[in-house]
């Protein structure tokens, strides 16, 4: 990695940017482990991602199924479609 000048900071930044662009800021914030206001600022104070959103992001990023990613939630809220 050093030869290609890839750092852990770059990997984290790139991964979180991808998650944010594909799943939204709330999911990226939770994926990064930012739970408090001081961690992520107050830009999106009222937006929240739940464990199912985070599991979907992880599943899409790794290409592996996650048991929570496609678990049917309350029918009135949403029912995610598993990847093909």
CSV table of C-alpha atoms in Angstrom, one decimal:
chain,number,residue,atom,x,y,z
A,1,UNK,CA,0.0,0.0,0.0
A,2,UNK,CA,2.9,2.4,0.7
A,3,UNK,CA,4.1,2.1,-2.9
A,4,UNK,CA,0.7,3.2,-4.2
A,5,UNK,CA,0.6,5.9,-1.4
A,6,UNK,CA,-2.7,4.5,0.0
A,7,UNK,CA,-3.2,5.3,3.7
A,8,UNK,CA,-5.8,4.1,6.2
A,9,UNK,CA,-7.1,7.6,6.2
A,10,UNK,CA,-7.6,7.5,2.4
A,11,UNK,CA,-9.3,4.1,2.6
A,12,UNK,CA,-11.7,5.4,5.4
A,13,UNK,CA,-12.4,8.6,3.5
A,14,UNK,CA,-13.1,6.8,0.2
A,15,UNK,CA,-15.2,4.1,1.8
A,16,UNK,CA,-17.4,6.6,3.8
A,17,UNK,CA,-17.7,8.8,0.7
A,18,UNK,CA,-19.0,5.8,-1.3
A,19,UNK,CA,-21.4,4.8,1.5
A,20,UNK,CA,-22.7,8.4,1.8
A,21,UNK,CA,-23.3,8.7,-1.9
A,22,UNK,CA,-25.1,5.4,-2.2
A,23,UNK,CA,-26.9,5.2,1.1
A,24,UNK,CA,-27.1,8.8,2.4
A,25,UNK,CA,-25.4,10.8,5.1
A,26,UNK,CA,-27.1,9.2,8.1
A,27,UNK,CA,-25.9,5.7,7.0
A,28,UNK,CA,-22.4,6.9,6.4
A,29,UNK,CA,-22.4,8.7,9.8
A,30,UNK,CA,-23.5,5.5,11.6
A,31,UNK,CA,-21.2,3.3,9.4
A,32,UNK,CA,-18.3,5.5,10.6
A,33,UNK,CA,-19.3,5.1,14.2
A,34,UNK,CA,-20.3,8.7,14.6
A,35,UNK,CA,-23.0,8.8,17.2
A,36,UNK,CA,-22.7,12.1,19.0
A,37,UNK,CA,-23.1,15.7,17.7
A,38,UNK,CA,-19.4,16.4,18.4
A,39,UNK,CA,-18.4,13.5,16.2
A,40,UNK,CA,-20.3,14.5,13.1
A,41,UNK,CA,-21.4,18.0,13.6
A,42,UNK,CA,-25.0,19.2,13.6
A,43,UNK,CA,-25.6,19.3,9.9
A,44,UNK,CA,-28.0,16.4,9.8
A,45,UNK,CA,-29.2,16.4,13.4
A,46,UNK,CA,-32.6,14.8,12.7
A,47,UNK,CA,-31.6,12.2,10.2
A,48,UNK,CA,-31.0,8.7,11.5
A,49,UNK,CA,-30.0,5.4,10.0
A,50,UNK,CA,-31.1,2.2,11.7
A,51,UNK,CA,-29.2,-1.1,11.9
A,52,UNK,CA,-30.9,-2.4,8.8
A,53,UNK,CA,-29.7,0.6,6.7
A,54,UNK,CA,-26.1,0.0,8.0
A,55,UNK,CA,-26.4,-3.7,7.2
A,56,UNK,CA,-27.5,-3.0,3.7
A,57,UNK,CA,-24.5,-0.6,3.2
A,58,UNK,CA,-22.1,-3.2,4.5
A,59,UNK,CA,-23.7,-5.9,2.3
A,60,UNK,CA,-23.4,-3.8,-0.8
A,61,UNK,CA,-19.8,-2.7,0.0
A,62,UNK,CA,-18.5,-6.2,0.6
A,63,UNK,CA,-20.7,-8.1,-1.9
A,64,UNK,CA,-21.7,-10.5,0.9
A,65,UNK,CA,-25.1,-11.1,2.3
A,66,UNK,CA,-25.8,-9.9,5.8
A,67,UNK,CA,-28.6,-11.4,7.8
A,68,UNK,CA,-30.0,-8.0,8.8
A,69,UNK,CA,-29.7,-6.4,5.4
A,70,UNK,CA,-32.7,-8.1,3.8
A,71,UNK,CA,-34.7,-9.0,6.8
A,72,UNK,CA,-38.3,-7.9,6.2
A,73,UNK,CA,-39.2,-5.0,8.4
A,74,UNK,CA,-42.7,-4.0,9.4
A,75,UNK,CA,-44.7,-4.2,6.1
A,76,UNK,CA,-46.0,-0.6,6.6
A,77,UNK,CA,-42.5,0.8,6.8
A,78,UNK,CA,-40.5,-1.0,4.0
A,79,UNK,CA,-39.5,-4.4,2.8
A,80,UNK,CA,-36.0,-4.3,1.1
A,81,UNK,CA,-35.4,-6.4,-1.9
A,82,UNK,CA,-32.4,-8.7,-1.7
A,83,UNK,CA,-29.7,-8.3,-4.4
A,84,UNK,CA,-29.9,-10.7,-7.4
